[in-house]
Amino acid sequence: MSEILITILLVPLGILVYGSGLLAWPIRRWLRRKKARGKSLGFVFLAQVVSYAAVACCSIFIELGHFYYWFIFLIELNSVFSIAAVVAWIRDARYERNLETHHAG
């Protein structure tokens, strides 16, 4: 296979490894458009963006053995924030369900 095809096929894997926590908020927001939405998933999204920015700043000033070691930090952060995103999604769903039942009754 050509290198370009392999790269194209590996892009979704890279997105899942490094940014799956970042995908939860836009997906949830798109699914709940024009409806009441909770805010905790948005805070998780912002916290992950800030933590990625902090890792990027640290990678500028701190030299590790190899530059790719910083990507290990990103993978670890993504796994933590993916779990936090699932918890926030559930919390927002409960909040929205309670909000809809209180407005209906």
JSON list of C-alpha atoms in Angstrom, two decimals:
[
{"chain": "A", "resi": 1, "resn": "MET", "atom": "CA", "xyz": [0.00, 0.00, 0.00]},
{"chain": "A", "resi": 2, "resn": "SER", "atom": "CA", "xyz": [1.14, 3.50, -0.60]},
{"chain": "A", "resi": 3, "resn": "GLU", "atom": "CA", "xyz": [2.17, 5.69, 2.32]},
{"chain": "A", "resi": 4, "resn": "ILE", "atom": "CA", "xyz": [-0.58, 8.20, 1.62]},
{"chain": "A", "resi": 5, "resn": "LEU", "atom": "CA", "xyz": [-3.29, 5.54, 1.83]},
{"chain": "A", "resi": 6, "resn": "ILE", "atom": "CA", "xyz": [-1.86, 4.19, 5.07]},
{"chain": "A", "resi": 7, "resn": "THR", "atom": "CA", "xyz": [-1.78, 7.70, 6.52]},
{"chain": "A", "resi": 8, "resn": "ILE", "atom": "CA", "xyz": [-5.40, 8.31, 5.50]},
{"chain": "A", "resi": 9, "resn": "LEU", "atom": "CA", "xyz": [-6.47, 5.03, 7.08]},
{"chain": "A", "resi": 10, "resn": "LEU", "atom": "CA", "xyz": [-4.61, 5.81, 10.33]},
{"chain": "A", "resi": 11, "resn": "VAL", "atom": "CA", "xyz": [-6.13, 9.30, 10.81]},
{"chain": "A", "resi": 12, "resn": "PRO", "atom": "CA", "xyz": [-9.34, 8.02, 12.50]},
{"chain": "A", "resi": 13, "resn": "LEU", "atom": "CA", "xyz": [-7.20, 5.96, 14.88]},
{"chain": "A", "resi": 14, "resn": "GLY", "atom": "CA", "xyz": [-5.16, 9.03, 15.76]},
{"chain": "A", "resi": 15, "resn": "ILE", "atom": "CA", "xyz": [-8.29, 11.06, 16.40]},
{"chain": "A", "resi": 16, "resn": "LEU", "atom": "CA", "xyz": [-9.62, 8.36, 18.72]},
{"chain": "A", "resi": 17, "resn": "VAL", "atom": "CA", "xyz": [-6.34, 8.03, 20.60]},
{"chain": "A", "resi": 18, "resn": "TYR", "atom": "CA", "xyz": [-5.64, 11.74, 21.04]},
{"chain": "A", "resi": 19, "resn": "GLY", "atom": "CA", "xyz": [-9.01, 13.46, 20.84]},
{"chain": "A", "resi": 20, "resn": "SER", "atom": "CA", "xyz": [-11.95, 11.22, 21.66]},
{"chain": "A", "resi": 21, "resn": "GLY", "atom": "CA", "xyz": [-12.62, 13.23, 24.81]},
{"chain": "A", "resi": 22, "resn": "LEU", "atom": "CA", "xyz": [-12.79, 16.37, 22.69]},
{"chain": "A", "resi": 23, "resn": "LEU", "atom": "CA", "xyz": [-15.39, 14.82, 20.39]},
{"chain": "A", "resi": 24, "resn": "ALA", "atom": "CA", "xyz": [-18.04, 14.20, 23.07]},
{"chain": "A", "resi": 25, "resn": "TRP", "atom": "CA", "xyz": [-19.11, 17.81, 23.57]},
{"chain": "A", "resi": 26, "resn": "PRO", "atom": "CA", "xyz": [-19.63, 18.72, 19.88]},
{"chain": "A", "resi": 27, "resn": "ILE", "atom": "CA", "xyz": [-21.47, 15.45, 19.25]},
{"chain": "A", "resi": 28, "resn": "ARG", "atom": "CA", "xyz": [-23.76, 15.96, 22.26]},
{"chain": "A", "resi": 29, "resn": "ARG", "atom": "CA", "xyz": [-24.34, 19.59, 21.31]},
{"chain": "A", "resi": 30, "resn": "TRP", "atom": "CA", "xyz": [-25.26, 18.58, 17.77]},
{"chain": "A", "resi": 31, "resn": "LEU", "atom": "CA", "xyz": [-27.62, 15.84, 18.98]},
{"chain": "A", "resi": 32, "resn": "ARG", "atom": "CA", "xyz": [-29.37, 18.21, 21.42]},
{"chain": "A", "resi": 33, "resn": "ARG", "atom": "CA", "xyz": [-29.64, 21.26, 19.16]},
{"chain": "A", "resi": 34, "resn": "LYS", "atom": "CA", "xyz": [-32.68, 23.47, 19.87]},
{"chain": "A", "resi": 35, "resn": "LYS", "atom": "CA", "xyz": [-33.21, 21.70, 23.21]},
{"chain": "A", "resi": 36, "resn": "ALA", "atom": "CA", "xyz": [-32.15, 22.43, 26.76]},
{"chain": "A", "resi": 37, "resn": "ARG", "atom": "CA", "xyz": [-28.58, 21.28, 27.41]},
{"chain": "A", "resi": 38, "resn": "GLY", "atom": "CA", "xyz": [-26.52, 20.72, 30.50]},
{"chain": "A", "resi": 39, "resn": "LYS", "atom": "CA", "xyz": [-23.21, 22.46, 30.92]},
{"chain": "A", "resi": 40, "resn": "SER", "atom": "CA", "xyz": [-20.89, 19.97, 32.62]},
{"chain": "A", "resi": 41, "resn": "LEU", "atom": "CA", "xyz": [-19.75, 18.36, 29.36]},
{"chain": "A", "resi": 42, "resn": "GLY", "atom": "CA", "xyz": [-18.74, 21.78, 28.07]},
{"chain": "A", "resi": 43, "resn": "PHE", "atom": "CA", "xyz": [-16.59, 22.31, 31.16]},
{"chain": "A", "resi": 44, "resn": "VAL", "atom": "CA", "xyz": [-14.89, 18.96, 30.60]},
{"chain": "A", "resi": 45, "resn": "PHE", "atom": "CA", "xyz": [-14.20, 20.00, 27.00]},
{"chain": "A", "resi": 46, "resn": "LEU", "atom": "CA", "xyz": [-12.68, 23.31, 28.11]},
{"chain": "A", "resi": 47, "resn": "ALA", "atom": "CA", "xyz": [-10.61, 21.59, 30.79]},
{"chain": "A", "resi": 48, "resn": "GLN", "atom": "CA", "xyz": [-9.20, 19.18, 28.21]},
{"chain": "A", "resi": 49, "resn": "VAL", "atom": "CA", "xyz": [-8.35, 22.01, 25.83]},
{"chain": "A", "resi": 50, "resn": "VAL", "atom": "CA", "xyz": [-6.59, 23.89, 28.66]},
{"chain": "A", "resi": 51, "resn": "SER", "atom": "CA", "xyz": [-4.68, 20.78, 29.71]},
{"chain": "A", "resi": 52, "resn": "TYR", "atom": "CA", "xyz": [-3.59, 20.13, 26.10]},
{"chain": "A", "resi": 53, "resn": "ALA", "atom": "CA", "xyz": [-2.43, 23.76, 25.89]},
{"chain": "A", "resi": 54, "resn": "ALA", "atom": "CA", "xyz": [-0.49, 23.31, 29.14]},
{"chain": "A", "resi": 55, "resn": "VAL", "atom": "CA", "xyz": [1.23, 20.21, 27.75]},
{"chain": "A", "resi": 56, "resn": "ALA", "atom": "CA", "xyz": [2.06, 22.13, 24.57]},
{"chain": "A", "resi": 57, "resn": "CYS", "atom": "CA", "xyz": [3.59, 24.98, 26.60]},
{"chain": "A", "resi": 58, "resn": "CYS", "atom": "CA", "xyz": [5.56, 22.55, 28.74]},
{"chain": "A", "resi": 59, "resn": "SER", "atom": "CA", "xyz": [6.85, 20.78, 25.65]},
{"chain": "A", "resi": 60, "resn": "ILE", "atom": "CA", "xyz": [8.31, 24.08, 24.46]},
{"chain": "A", "resi": 61, "resn": "PHE", "atom": "CA", "xyz": [10.30, 24.71, 27.64]},
{"chain": "A", "resi": 62, "resn": "ILE", "atom": "CA", "xyz": [11.02, 21.23, 29.00]},
{"chain": "A", "resi": 63, "resn": "GLU", "atom": "CA", "xyz": [13.08, 18.84, 26.93]},
{"chain": "A", "resi": 64, "resn": "LEU", "atom": "CA", "xyz": [12.41, 15.15, 27.42]},
{"chain": "A", "resi": 65, "resn": "GLY", "atom": "CA", "xyz": [14.49, 12.37, 25.95]},
{"chain": "A", "resi": 66, "resn": "HIS", "atom": "CA", "xyz": [12.42, 12.40, 22.79]},
{"chain": "A", "resi": 67, "resn": "PHE", "atom": "CA", "xyz": [9.69, 14.78, 21.62]},
{"chain": "A", "resi": 68, "resn": "TYR", "atom": "CA", "xyz": [7.20, 11.94, 21.19]},
{"chain": "A", "resi": 69, "resn": "TYR", "atom": "CA", "xyz": [7.15, 11.38, 24.94]},
{"chain": "A", "resi": 70, "resn": "TRP", "atom": "CA", "xyz": [4.83, 14.37, 25.17]},
{"chain": "A", "resi": 71, "resn": "PHE", "atom": "CA", "xyz": [2.28, 12.45, 23.12]},
{"chain": "A", "resi": 72, "resn": "ILE", "atom": "CA", "xyz": [2.21, 9.83, 25.88]},
{"chain": "A", "resi": 73, "resn": "PHE", "atom": "CA", "xyz": [0.98, 12.57, 28.20]},
{"chain": "A", "resi": 74, "resn": "LEU", "atom": "CA", "xyz": [-1.69, 13.49, 25.67]},
{"chain": "A", "resi": 75, "resn": "ILE", "atom": "CA", "xyz": [-2.88, 9.88, 25.43]},
{"chain": "A", "resi": 76, "resn": "GLU", "atom": "CA", "xyz": [-3.09, 9.65, 29.23]},
{"chain": "A", "resi": 77, "resn": "LEU", "atom": "CA", "xyz": [-4.95, 12.96, 29.45]},
{"chain": "A", "resi": 78, "resn": "ASN", "atom": "CA", "xyz": [-7.32, 11.83, 26.72]},
{"chain": "A", "resi": 79, "resn": "SER", "atom": "CA", "xyz": [-8.17, 8.62, 28.57]},
{"chain": "A", "resi": 80, "resn": "VAL", "atom": "CA", "xyz": [-8.87, 10.55, 31.79]},
{"chain": "A", "resi": 81, "resn": "PHE", "atom": "CA", "xyz": [-10.97, 13.17, 30.00]},
{"chain": "A", "resi": 82, "resn": "SER", "atom": "CA", "xyz": [-12.83, 10.53, 27.99]},
{"chain": "A", "resi": 83, "resn": "ILE", "atom": "CA", "xyz": [-14.00, 8.95, 31.23]},
{"chain": "A", "resi": 84, "resn": "ALA", "atom": "CA", "xyz": [-14.85, 12.40, 32.60]},
{"chain": "A", "resi": 85, "resn": "ALA", "atom": "CA", "xyz": [-16.80, 13.15, 29.41]},
{"chain": "A", "resi": 86, "resn": "VAL", "atom": "CA", "xyz": [-18.89, 9.99, 29.80]},
{"chain": "A", "resi": 87, "resn": "VAL", "atom": "CA", "xyz": [-19.67, 10.90, 33.41]},
{"chain": "A", "resi": 88, "resn": "ALA", "atom": "CA", "xyz": [-20.54, 14.48, 32.40]},
{"chain": "A", "resi": 89, "resn": "TRP", "atom": "CA", "xyz": [-22.72, 13.20, 29.53]},
{"chain": "A", "resi": 90, "resn": "ILE", "atom": "CA", "xyz": [-24.70, 11.06, 31.98]},
{"chain": "A", "resi": 91, "resn": "ARG", "atom": "CA", "xyz": [-24.98, 13.97, 34.42]},
{"chain": "A", "resi": 92, "resn": "ASP", "atom": "CA", "xyz": [-26.20, 16.31, 31.70]},
{"chain": "A", "resi": 93, "resn": "ALA", "atom": "CA", "xyz": [-28.73, 13.74, 30.48]},
{"chain": "A", "resi": 94, "resn": "ARG", "atom": "CA", "xyz": [-30.15, 13.41, 34.00]},
{"chain": "A", "resi": 95, "resn": "TYR", "atom": "CA", "xyz": [-30.26, 17.18, 34.41]},
{"chain": "A", "resi": 96, "resn": "GLU", "atom": "CA", "xyz": [-32.04, 17.61, 31.07]},
{"chain": "A", "resi": 97, "resn": "ARG", "atom": "CA", "xyz": [-34.51, 14.84, 31.88]},
{"chain": "A", "resi": 98, "resn": "ASN", "atom": "CA", "xyz": [-35.32, 16.44, 35.25]},
{"chain": "A", "resi": 99, "resn": "LEU", "atom": "CA", "xyz": [-35.63, 19.87, 33.62]},
{"chain": "A", "resi": 100, "resn": "GLU", "atom": "CA", "xyz": [-38.05, 18.55, 31.00]},
{"chain": "A", "resi": 101, "resn": "THR", "atom": "CA", "xyz": [-40.22, 16.75, 33.59]},
{"chain": "A", "resi": 102, "resn": "HIS", "atom": "CA", "xyz": [-40.41, 19.82, 35.84]},
{"chain": "A", "resi": 103, "resn": "HIS", "atom": "CA", "xyz": [-41.44, 22.05, 32.92]},
{"chain": "A", "resi": 104, "resn": "ALA", "atom": "CA", "xyz": [-44.00, 19.50, 31.70]},
{"chain": "A", "resi": 105, "resn": "GLY", "atom": "CA", "xyz": [-45.68, 19.13, 35.08]}
]
